[in-house]
PDB file of C-alpha atoms in Angstrom:
ATOM      1  CA  MET A   1     -18.394  62.443  -8.639  1.00  0.00           C
ATOM      2  CA  SER A   2     -18.141  66.411  -8.616  1.00  0.00           C
ATOM      3  CA  TYR A   3     -15.708  67.742  -5.873  1.00  0.00           C
ATOM      4  CA  ARG A   4     -15.351  71.156  -4.496  1.00  0.00           C
ATOM      5  CA  THR A   5     -11.897  72.776  -4.139  1.00  0.00           C
ATOM      6  CA  HIS A   6     -11.364  71.910  -0.655  1.00  0.00           C
ATOM      7  CA  ASP A   7     -12.378  68.461  -0.725  1.00  0.00           C
ATOM      8  CA  TYR A   8     -10.440  67.827  -3.910  1.00  0.00           C
ATOM      9  CA  LEU A   9      -7.264  69.263  -2.445  1.00  0.00           C
ATOM     10  CA  ASN A  10      -7.899  67.037   0.594  1.00  0.00           C
ATOM     11  CA  ALA A  11      -8.298  63.874  -1.676  1.00  0.00           C
ATOM     12  CA  LEU A  12      -5.373  64.894  -3.824  1.00  0.00           C
ATOM     13  CA  GLN A  13      -3.246  65.116  -0.427  1.00  0.00           C
ATOM     14  CA  ALA A  14      -4.432  61.730   0.766  1.00  0.00           C
ATOM     15  CA  GLN A  15      -3.578  59.977  -2.684  1.00  0.00           C
ATOM     16  CA  LEU A  16      -0.091  61.727  -2.795  1.00  0.00           C
ATOM     17  CA  ARG A  17       0.804  60.499   0.864  1.00  0.00           C
ATOM     18  CA  THR A  18      -0.425  57.120   0.274  1.00  0.00           C
ATOM     19  CA  ASN A  19       0.505  56.311  -3.329  1.00  0.00           C
ATOM     20  CA  SER A  20       3.523  58.287  -4.439  1.00  0.00           C
ATOM     21  CA  THR A  21       7.118  58.442  -3.375  1.00  0.00           C
ATOM     22  CA  LEU A  22       6.816  62.119  -2.444  1.00  0.00           C
ATOM     23  CA  HIS A  23       8.266  63.326   0.794  1.00  0.00           C
ATOM     24  CA  ALA A  24       5.827  64.936   3.310  1.00  0.00           C
ATOM     25  CA  THR A  25       7.244  68.494   2.430  1.00  0.00           C
ATOM     26  CA  GLU A  26       7.020  67.901  -1.367  1.00  0.00           C
ATOM     27  CA  VAL A  27       3.335  67.011  -0.917  1.00  0.00           C
ATOM     28  CA  ALA A  28       2.936  70.160   0.952  1.00  0.00           C
ATOM     29  CA  GLY A  29       4.384  72.042  -1.956  1.00  0.00           C
ATOM     30  CA  VAL A  30       2.324  70.061  -4.465  1.00  0.00           C
ATOM     31  CA  ILE A  31      -0.838  71.076  -2.584  1.00  0.00           C
ATOM     32  CA  ALA A  32       0.409  74.817  -2.282  1.00  0.00           C
ATOM     33  CA  GLU A  33       1.105  75.055  -5.977  1.00  0.00           C
ATOM     34  CA  HIS A  34      -2.203  73.785  -7.069  1.00  0.00           C
ATOM     35  CA  ARG A  35      -4.358  75.444  -4.592  1.00  0.00           C
ATOM     36  CA  ASP A  36      -4.658  78.568  -6.740  1.00  0.00           C
ATOM     37  CA  LEU A  37      -4.970  76.751  -9.867  1.00  0.00           C
ATOM     38  CA  LEU A  38      -8.131  74.701  -8.506  1.00  0.00           C
ATOM     39  CA  GLU A  39      -9.709  77.753  -7.041  1.00  0.00           C
ATOM     40  CA  GLU A  40      -9.438  79.555 -10.323  1.00  0.00           C
ATOM     41  CA  LEU A  41     -10.905  76.388 -11.941  1.00  0.00           C
ATOM     42  CA  ALA A  42     -13.818  76.467  -9.567  1.00  0.00           C
ATOM     43  CA  ALA A  43     -14.498  80.177  -9.770  1.00  0.00           C
ATOM     44  CA  THR A  44     -15.313  79.726 -13.239  1.00  0.00           C
ATOM     45  CA  GLY A  45     -17.721  76.921 -12.791  1.00  0.00           C
ATOM     46  CA  SER A  46     -15.599  74.178 -14.021  1.00  0.00           C
ATOM     47  CA  ASP A  47     -16.104  70.646 -12.963  1.00  0.00           C
ATOM     48  CA  LEU A  48     -12.566  69.643 -11.391  1.00  0.00           C
ATOM     49  CA  THR A  49     -13.294  66.093 -12.110  1.00  0.00           C
ATOM     50  CA  ALA A  50     -14.123  66.804 -15.720  1.00  0.00           C
ATOM     51  CA  GLU A  51     -11.162  69.165 -16.186  1.00  0.00           C
ATOM     52  CA  LEU A  52      -8.387  67.118 -14.053  1.00  0.00           C
ATOM     53  CA  GLY A  53      -9.715  63.828 -13.680  1.00  0.00           C
ATOM     54  CA  THR A  54     -10.171  62.108 -10.311  1.00  0.00           C
ATOM     55  CA  PRO A  55      -7.817  62.857  -7.524  1.00  0.00           C
ATOM     56  CA  THR A  56      -6.153  59.550  -7.888  1.00  0.00           C
ATOM     57  CA  ASP A  57      -5.322  60.043 -11.565  1.00  0.00           C
ATOM     58  CA  TYR A  58      -4.289  63.601 -11.147  1.00  0.00           C
ATOM     59  CA  ALA A  59      -2.017  62.470  -8.178  1.00  0.00           C
ATOM     60  CA  GLN A  60      -0.370  60.008 -10.376  1.00  0.00           C
ATOM     61  CA  VAL A  61       0.414  62.635 -13.158  1.00  0.00           C
ATOM     62  CA  THR A  62       1.244  65.072 -10.448  1.00  0.00           C
ATOM     63  CA  ALA A  63       3.803  62.859  -8.761  1.00  0.00           C
ATOM     64  CA  ALA A  64       5.406  61.858 -11.946  1.00  0.00           C
ATOM     65  CA  GLU A  65       5.912  65.411 -13.067  1.00  0.00           C
ATOM     66  CA  PHE A  66       7.219  66.674  -9.649  1.00  0.00           C
ATOM     67  CA  ARG A  67       9.921  63.939  -9.176  1.00  0.00           C
ATOM     68  CA  ALA A  68      11.270  61.211 -11.344  1.00  0.00           C
ATOM     69  CA  PRO A  69      10.777  57.584  -9.868  1.00  0.00           C
ATOM     70  CA  GLU A  70      13.415  56.576  -7.343  1.00  0.00           C
ATOM     71  CA  ASP A  71      15.501  53.329  -7.267  1.00  0.00           C
ATOM     72  CA  PRO A  72      13.540  51.111  -4.909  1.00  0.00           C
ATOM     73  CA  HIS A  73      16.616  49.649  -3.517  1.00  0.00           C
ATOM     74  CA  PRO A  74      18.462  53.053  -2.935  1.00  0.00           C
ATOM     75  CA  SER A  75      21.321  51.889  -0.679  1.00  0.00           C
ATOM     76  CA  GLN A  76      22.370  48.208  -0.837  1.00  0.00           C
ATOM     77  CA  LYS A  77      24.949  48.733   1.859  1.00  0.00           C
ATOM     78  CA  GLN A  78      26.782  45.710   0.565  1.00  0.00           C
ATOM     79  CA  PRO A  79      28.845  43.578   3.325  1.00  0.00           C
ATOM     80  CA  GLN A  80      32.615  42.876   2.724  1.00  0.00           C
ATOM     81  CA  GLY A  81      31.640  39.437   1.605  1.00  0.00           C
ATOM     82  CA  THR A  82      29.456  36.112   2.133  1.00  0.00           C
ATOM     83  CA  LEU A  83      30.126  32.718   3.454  1.00  0.00           C
ATOM     84  CA  PHE A  84      28.047  29.987   2.174  1.00  0.00           C
ATOM     85  CA  GLY A  85      25.495  32.621   1.506  1.00  0.00           C
ATOM     86  CA  ILE A  86      25.678  34.286   5.066  1.00  0.00           C
ATOM     87  CA  PRO A  87      26.972  37.840   4.764  1.00  0.00           C
ATOM     88  CA  TYR A  88      29.796  38.987   7.026  1.00  0.00           C
ATOM     89  CA  ASP A  89      31.201  42.374   7.804  1.00  0.00           C
ATOM     90  CA  PHE A  90      33.964  43.193  10.154  1.00  0.00           C
ATOM     91  CA  ARG A  91      34.355  47.208   9.645  1.00  0.00           C
ATOM     92  CA  GLY A  92      32.147  47.595  12.591  1.00  0.00           C
ATOM     93  CA  PRO A  93      29.649  50.336  13.315  1.00  0.00           C
ATOM     94  CA  GLY A  94      32.241  52.933  13.046  1.00  0.00           C
ATOM     95  CA  SER A  95      30.893  53.943   9.334  1.00  0.00           C
ATOM     96  CA  ARG A  96      27.733  55.774   9.125  1.00  0.00           C
ATOM     97  CA  GLU A  97      26.733  53.493   5.983  1.00  0.00           C
ATOM     98  CA  VAL A  98      27.165  50.595   8.149  1.00  0.00           C
ATOM     99  CA  ARG A  99      25.201  51.898  10.958  1.00  0.00           C
ATOM    100  CA  SER A 100      22.397  52.737   8.498  1.00  0.00           C
ATOM    101  CA  ARG A 101      21.541  49.163   8.169  1.00  0.00           C
ATOM    102  CA  ILE A 102      19.378  49.277  11.391  1.00  0.00           C
ATOM    103  CA  TRP A 103      17.330  52.069  10.251  1.00  0.00           C
ATOM    104  CA  ASP A 104      16.554  52.521   6.660  1.00  0.00           C
ATOM    105  CA  PRO A 105      12.842  52.930   5.920  1.00  0.00           C
ATOM    106  CA  GLN A 106      13.434  53.319   2.169  1.00  0.00           C
ATOM    107  CA  ASP A 107      14.879  49.738   2.074  1.00  0.00           C
ATOM    108  CA  PRO A 108      12.206  47.118   2.310  1.00  0.00           C
ATOM    109  CA  ARG A 109      14.499  44.510   3.348  1.00  0.00           C
ATOM    110  CA  ILE A 110      14.061  43.692   7.030  1.00  0.00           C
ATOM    111  CA  LEU A 111      17.176  41.410   7.278  1.00  0.00           C
ATOM    112  CA  GLN A 112      20.370  43.207   6.782  1.00  0.00           C
ATOM    113  CA  PRO A 113      24.070  42.363   7.085  1.00  0.00           C
ATOM    114  CA  ARG A 114      25.243  42.496  10.759  1.00  0.00           C
ATOM    115  CA  LEU A 115      26.933  45.558  11.709  1.00  0.00           C
ATOM    116  CA  PHE A 116      29.786  43.299  12.808  1.00  0.00           C
ATOM    117  CA  GLY A 117      30.437  39.642  12.339  1.00  0.00           C
ATOM    118  CA  LEU A 118      28.660  36.965  10.655  1.00  0.00           C
ATOM    119  CA  GLY A 119      24.959  36.959  10.023  1.00  0.00           C
ATOM    120  CA  TRP A 120      22.014  39.456   9.836  1.00  0.00           C
ATOM    121  CA  THR A 121      20.701  42.266  11.653  1.00  0.00           C
ATOM    122  CA  ILE A 122      17.152  43.779  11.650  1.00  0.00           C
ATOM    123  CA  ASN A 123      16.478  46.962   9.701  1.00  0.00           C
ATOM    124  CA  LEU A 124      14.010  48.604  12.017  1.00  0.00           C
ATOM    125  CA  GLY A 125      13.222  51.083   9.474  1.00  0.00           C
ATOM    126  CA  ALA A 126      11.578  48.335   7.328  1.00  0.00           C
ATOM    127  CA  VAL A 127       9.729  47.047  10.406  1.00  0.00           C
ATOM    128  CA  ALA A 128       8.295  50.511  11.284  1.00  0.00           C
ATOM    129  CA  VAL A 129       7.103  50.847   7.591  1.00  0.00           C
ATOM    130  CA  LYS A 130       5.365  47.347   7.509  1.00  0.00           C
ATOM    131  CA  LEU A 131       3.817  48.132  10.956  1.00  0.00           C
ATOM    132  CA  GLY A 132       2.335  51.368   9.267  1.00  0.00           C
ATOM    133  CA  TRP A 133       3.978  53.720  11.765  1.00  0.00           C
ATOM    134  CA  ILE A 134       5.821  55.681   9.142  1.00  0.00           C
ATOM    135  CA  ARG A 135       6.022  55.609   5.114  1.00  0.00           C
ATOM    136  CA  PRO A 136       9.325  55.121   3.245  1.00  0.00           C
ATOM    137  CA  ASP A 137       9.194  58.614   1.821  1.00  0.00           C
ATOM    138  CA  ASP A 138       8.323  60.422   5.210  1.00  0.00           C
ATOM    139  CA  LEU A 139      11.742  61.068   6.460  1.00  0.00           C
ATOM    140  CA  ASP A 140      13.926  63.969   5.085  1.00  0.00           C
ATOM    141  CA  ALA A 141      15.970  66.765   6.272  1.00  0.00           C
ATOM    142  CA  ASP A 142      13.122  68.923   7.174  1.00  0.00           C
ATOM    143  CA  VAL A 143      11.441  66.150   9.272  1.00  0.00           C
ATOM    144  CA  ILE A 144      14.769  65.431  11.077  1.00  0.00           C
ATOM    145  CA  ALA A 145      15.286  69.169  11.730  1.00  0.00           C
ATOM    146  CA  ALA A 146      11.785  69.485  13.195  1.00  0.00           C
ATOM    147  CA  ILE A 147      12.253  66.900  15.743  1.00  0.00           C
ATOM    148  CA  PRO A 148      11.808  68.722  19.062  1.00  0.00           C
ATOM    149  CA  THR A 149      14.765  69.146  21.425  1.00  0.00           C
ATOM    150  CA  SER A 150      13.142  67.631  24.259  1.00  0.00           C
ATOM    151  CA  THR A 151      12.395  64.590  22.197  1.00  0.00           C
ATOM    152  CA  MET A 152      15.870  64.125  21.076  1.00  0.00           C
ATOM    153  CA  ASN A 153      17.052  64.545  24.685  1.00  0.00           C
ATOM    154  CA  THR A 154      14.856  61.736  25.761  1.00  0.00           C
ATOM    155  CA  ALA A 155      15.886  59.522  22.977  1.00  0.00           C
ATOM    156  CA  ARG A 156      19.625  60.096  24.031  1.00  0.00           C
ATOM    157  CA  ALA A 157      18.593  59.357  27.752  1.00  0.00           C
ATOM    158  CA  VAL A 158      17.253  55.918  27.042  1.00  0.00           C
ATOM    159  CA  PRO A 159      20.537  54.007  26.776  1.00  0.00           C
ATOM    160  CA  ALA A 160      21.733  56.087  29.911  1.00  0.00           C
ATOM    161  CA  ILE A 161      18.689  54.935  31.977  1.00  0.00           C
ATOM    162  CA  LEU A 162      19.159  51.203  30.804  1.00  0.00           C
ATOM    163  CA  ALA A 163      23.013  51.666  31.985  1.00  0.00           C
ATOM    164  CA  GLY A 164      22.063  53.161  35.367  1.00  0.00           C
ATOM    165  CA  ALA A 165      19.505  50.211  35.873  1.00  0.00           C
ATOM    166  CA  THR A 166      22.437  47.698  35.156  1.00  0.00           C
ATOM    167  CA  ALA A 167      24.810  49.466  37.487  1.00  0.00           C
ATOM    168  CA  LEU A 168      22.116  49.622  40.082  1.00  0.00           C
ATOM    169  CA  SER A 169      21.145  45.964  39.796  1.00  0.00           C
ATOM    170  CA  LEU A 170      24.645  44.928  40.103  1.00  0.00           C
ATOM    171  CA  ALA A 171      25.568  47.061  43.029  1.00  0.00           C
ATOM    172  CA  ARG A 172      22.532  45.934  45.027  1.00  0.00           C
ATOM    173  CA  ASN A 173      23.425  42.182  44.326  1.00  0.00           C
ATOM    174  CA  TRP A 174      27.125  41.997  44.289  1.00  0.00           C
ATOM    175  CA  GLN A 175      27.420  40.336  47.551  1.00  0.00           C
ATOM    176  CA  LYS A 176      24.875  37.621  46.832  1.00  0.00           C
ATOM    177  CA  LEU A 177      26.369  36.772  43.589  1.00  0.00           C
ATOM    178  CA  PRO A 178      28.526  33.325  43.639  1.00  0.00           C
ATOM    179  CA  GLU A 179      32.315  33.428  42.888  1.00  0.00           C
ATOM    180  CA  GLU A 180      31.426  32.225  39.227  1.00  0.00           C
ATOM    181  CA  VAL A 181      28.483  33.511  37.506  1.00  0.00           C
ATOM    182  CA  ALA A 182      26.430  32.168  34.307  1.00  0.00           C
ATOM    183  CA  MET A 183      26.131  34.493  31.264  1.00  0.00           C
ATOM    184  CA  ASN A 184      24.532  32.251  28.844  1.00  0.00           C
ATOM    185  CA  TYR A 185      20.819  30.616  29.215  1.00  0.00           C
ATOM    186  CA  ARG A 186      18.784  28.178  27.528  1.00  0.00           C
ATOM    187  CA  VAL A 187      15.455  29.338  25.816  1.00  0.00           C
ATOM    188  CA  GLY A 188      13.715  27.861  28.960  1.00  0.00           C
ATOM    189  CA  GLY A 189      15.678  30.283  31.174  1.00  0.00           C
ATOM    190  CA  GLN A 190      18.125  27.560  32.722  1.00  0.00           C
ATOM    191  CA  PRO A 191      21.917  28.481  32.684  1.00  0.00           C
ATOM    192  CA  GLN A 192      24.221  26.864  29.983  1.00  0.00           C
ATOM    193  CA  GLY A 193      27.638  26.565  29.101  1.00  0.00           C
ATOM    194  CA  ARG A 194      30.688  27.588  31.145  1.00  0.00           C
ATOM    195  CA  ARG A 195      30.578  29.814  34.087  1.00  0.00           C
ATOM    196  CA  TYR A 196      32.806  32.989  34.459  1.00  0.00           C
ATOM    197  CA  PRO A 197      34.752  34.640  37.262  1.00  0.00           C
ATOM    198  CA  LYS A 198      32.424  37.103  39.357  1.00  0.00           C
ATOM    199  CA  PRO A 199      34.456  40.097  38.200  1.00  0.00           C
ATOM    200  CA  THR A 200      33.643  39.300  34.623  1.00  0.00           C
ATOM    201  CA  ILE A 201      30.018  40.662  34.887  1.00  0.00           C
ATOM    202  CA  LEU A 202      31.449  44.028  35.756  1.00  0.00           C
ATOM    203  CA  LEU A 203      31.970  44.447  32.141  1.00  0.00           C
ATOM    204  CA  MET A 204      28.255  44.819  31.640  1.00  0.00           C
ATOM    205  CA  PRO A 205      27.907  48.177  33.441  1.00  0.00           C
ATOM    206  CA  LEU A 206      31.173  49.297  31.877  1.00  0.00           C
ATOM    207  CA  LEU A 207      29.905  48.722  28.566  1.00  0.00           C
ATOM    208  CA  SER A 208      26.582  50.147  29.127  1.00  0.00           C
ATOM    209  CA  LEU A 209      27.929  53.438  30.660  1.00  0.00           C
ATOM    210  CA  GLY A 210      30.297  53.470  27.440  1.00  0.00           C
ATOM    211  CA  LEU A 211      27.519  53.186  25.098  1.00  0.00           C
ATOM    212  CA  ALA A 212      25.211  55.488  26.799  1.00  0.00           C
ATOM    213  CA  ALA A 213      27.896  58.297  26.353  1.00  0.00           C
ATOM    214  CA  LEU A 214      28.122  58.043  22.439  1.00  0.00           C
ATOM    215  CA  PRO A 215      24.934  60.056  21.676  1.00  0.00           C
ATOM    216  CA  PHE A 216      26.225  62.819  23.681  1.00  0.00           C
ATOM    217  CA  LEU A 217      29.646  63.057  21.966  1.00  0.00           C
ATOM    218  CA  PRO A 218      29.753  66.522  19.788  1.00  0.00           C
ATOM    219  CA  ASN A 219      30.782  64.980  16.701  1.00  0.00           C
ATOM    220  CA  ILE A 220      27.977  62.439  16.688  1.00  0.00           C
ATOM    221  CA  SER A 221      25.240  64.664  18.234  1.00  0.00           C
ATOM    222  CA  ARG A 222      25.629  67.177  15.392  1.00  0.00           C
ATOM    223  CA  ASP A 223      23.910  64.570  12.901  1.00  0.00           C
ATOM    224  CA  ARG A 224      20.501  64.023  14.543  1.00  0.00           C
ATOM    225  CA  GLU A 225      19.558  61.166  12.374  1.00  0.00           C
ATOM    226  CA  ASP A 226      22.804  59.257  13.224  1.00  0.00           C
ATOM    227  CA  THR A 227      22.524  60.069  16.851  1.00  0.00           C
ATOM    228  CA  LEU A 228      18.989  58.343  16.802  1.00  0.00           C
ATOM    229  CA  ARG A 229      20.635  55.255  15.128  1.00  0.00           C
ATOM    230  CA  ILE A 230      23.346  55.198  17.818  1.00  0.00           C
ATOM    231  CA  SER A 231      20.984  55.683  20.575  1.00  0.00           C
ATOM    232  CA  SER A 232      18.720  52.587  19.273  1.00  0.00           C
ATOM    233  CA  THR A 233      21.550  50.414  19.044  1.00  0.00           C
ATOM    234  CA  ALA A 234      23.023  51.426  22.462  1.00  0.00           C
ATOM    235  CA  SER A 235      19.396  50.855  23.902  1.00  0.00           C
ATOM    236  CA  LEU A 236      19.425  47.205  22.645  1.00  0.00           C
ATOM    237  CA  ILE A 237      22.924  46.174  23.646  1.00  0.00           C
ATOM    238  CA  ASN A 238      22.290  48.016  27.087  1.00  0.00           C
ATOM    239  CA  ALA A 239      18.896  46.156  27.815  1.00  0.00           C
ATOM    240  CA  ALA A 240      20.872  42.808  26.977  1.00  0.00           C
ATOM    241  CA  ALA A 241      23.475  43.927  29.571  1.00  0.00           C
ATOM    242  CA  LEU A 242      20.783  44.683  32.069  1.00  0.00           C
ATOM    243  CA  GLY A 243      19.388  41.275  31.462  1.00  0.00           C
ATOM    244  CA  THR A 244      22.580  39.476  31.950  1.00  0.00           C
ATOM    245  CA  THR A 245      23.094  41.114  35.398  1.00  0.00           C
ATOM    246  CA  THR A 246      19.474  40.639  36.523  1.00  0.00           C
ATOM    247  CA  SER A 247      19.485  36.869  35.630  1.00  0.00           C
ATOM    248  CA  ALA A 248      22.687  36.479  37.734  1.00  0.00           C
ATOM    249  CA  ALA A 249      21.149  38.216  40.497  1.00  0.00           C
ATOM    250  CA  ALA A 250      18.035  35.849  40.074  1.00  0.00           C
ATOM    251  CA  GLU A 251      20.189  32.699  40.070  1.00  0.00           C
ATOM    252  CA  ALA A 252      21.889  33.923  43.241  1.00  0.00           C
ATOM    253  CA  ARG A 253      18.394  34.313  44.868  1.00  0.00           C
ATOM    254  CA  GLY A 254      17.489  30.714  43.837  1.00  0.00           C
ATOM    255  CA  ALA A 255      15.391  31.156  40.922  1.00  0.00           C
ATOM    256  CA  GLN A 256      14.907  28.018  38.870  1.00  0.00           C
ATOM    257  CA  ARG A 257      14.842  29.910  35.421  1.00  0.00           C
ATOM    258  CA  PRO A 258      16.934  33.199  35.923  1.00  0.00           C
ATOM    259  CA  GLY A 259      17.491  33.303  32.175  1.00  0.00           C
ATOM    260  CA  LEU A 260      13.824  34.495  31.881  1.00  0.00           C
ATOM    261  CA  CYS A 261      15.081  37.826  33.386  1.00  0.00           C
ATOM    262  CA  ALA A 262      17.232  38.146  30.165  1.00  0.00           C
ATOM    263  CA  THR A 263      14.401  37.444  27.806  1.00  0.00           C
ATOM    264  CA  ALA A 264      12.234  40.063  29.488  1.00  0.00           C
ATOM    265  CA  ALA A 265      15.104  42.535  29.268  1.00  0.00           C
ATOM    266  CA  LEU A 266      15.525  41.645  25.687  1.00  0.00           C
ATOM    267  CA  GLY A 267      12.003  42.331  24.956  1.00  0.00           C
ATOM    268  CA  VAL A 268      12.318  45.716  26.489  1.00  0.00           C
ATOM    269  CA  GLY A 269      15.398  46.348  24.514  1.00  0.00           C
ATOM    270  CA  VAL A 270      13.743  45.735  21.275  1.00  0.00           C
ATOM    271  CA  ALA A 271      10.832  47.966  22.214  1.00  0.00           C
ATOM    272  CA  ALA A 272      13.081  50.773  23.382  1.00  0.00           C
ATOM    273  CA  SER A 273      15.330  50.421  20.281  1.00  0.00           C
ATOM    274  CA  LEU A 274      12.448  50.688  17.814  1.00  0.00           C
ATOM    275  CA  GLY A 275      10.840  53.454  20.035  1.00  0.00           C
ATOM    276  CA  VAL A 276      13.974  55.614  20.137  1.00  0.00           C
ATOM    277  CA  LEU A 277      13.787  55.736  16.425  1.00  0.00           C
ATOM    278  CA  VAL A 278      10.170  56.094  15.705  1.00  0.00           C
ATOM    279  CA  VAL A 279       8.823  58.319  18.294  1.00  0.00           C
ATOM    280  CA  PRO A 280      11.300  61.132  17.455  1.00  0.00           C
ATOM    281  CA  PHE A 281      10.715  60.766  13.598  1.00  0.00           C
ATOM    282  CA  ARG A 282       6.895  60.921  13.965  1.00  0.00           C
ATOM    283  CA  ALA A 283       7.221  63.880  16.122  1.00  0.00           C
ATOM    284  CA  GLY A 284       9.161  65.767  13.499  1.00  0.00           C
ATOM    285  CA  LEU A 285       6.853  64.587  10.875  1.00  0.00           C
ATOM    286  CA  ARG A 286       3.899  66.062  12.936  1.00  0.00           C
ATOM    287  CA  LYS A 287       5.830  69.396  13.395  1.00  0.00           C
ATOM    288  CA  VAL A 288       6.226  69.649   9.253  1.00  0.00           C
ATOM    289  CA  TRP A 289       2.501  68.833   8.832  1.00  0.00           C
ATOM    290  CA  GLN A 290       1.506  71.464  11.210  1.00  0.00           C
ATOM    291  CA  ARG A 291       3.776  73.988   9.569  1.00  0.00           C
ATOM    292  CA  GLU A 292       2.388  73.168   6.449  1.00  0.00           C
ATOM    293  CA  GLY A 293      -1.113  73.178   7.471  1.00  0.00           C
ATOM    294  CA  LEU A 294      -1.644  69.463   6.596  1.00  0.00           C
ATOM    295  CA  LYS A 295      -3.754  67.016   8.526  1.00  0.00           C
TER     296      LYS A 295
END
């Protein structure tokens, strides 16, 4: 099959994006470097396929020359230890490396050691890759820097919105709550376990407001990628807090399965947690592509 220069470049670009480990900006660099070469060959009447091979073959050679293959598991982020095969880590999310467990698109493992405690957490980066929303090599410093400020501000605001909803729910229903409230529920939505004194539930909005403030702290907001990780984690926790308060309010109103409010809130939290990460990164990626003249 014979290609014109423009078609060959588009096919080469598609192959590099799909089948190489090059970042988006590196793909743009490859295309820019080879554009003149291909145009010169075409001007002499050469058949690009005969000279260079198919775009698939040429992409493989180009990617190998442009950058050495990377370790497929670039960051193992080992926990402190394991107990009967279950990882544990009590360092908490204060370490940037530990926080990166919730968003590492280059690590294909969906289950990562928990940020704190015994068990596992979900690597939302791996989930986004498997869903086809991003590719493992899409995110680099240029993409993160290209995220629009308005998008970053919206991502920071999501935990605050959930915290506000938690506080509002509690304020509206405080008088209706019994002196002891349930905070744990069965899968079917019925309360289970011990009940806690009514003031205990005040911890929910206080926790939410504290977490909502974190992405705005100067020492955190300077690191855009880490800001989004923290916003994602805070969104999930704040949604759980919202679920606890709305479930308590639903029980006070006589609902038979008040815990379903917590289940619904958890679904909102998962969606918000993933969206806070994926939407900004895709926005930055689109900006880079537009700047480089890519599709």
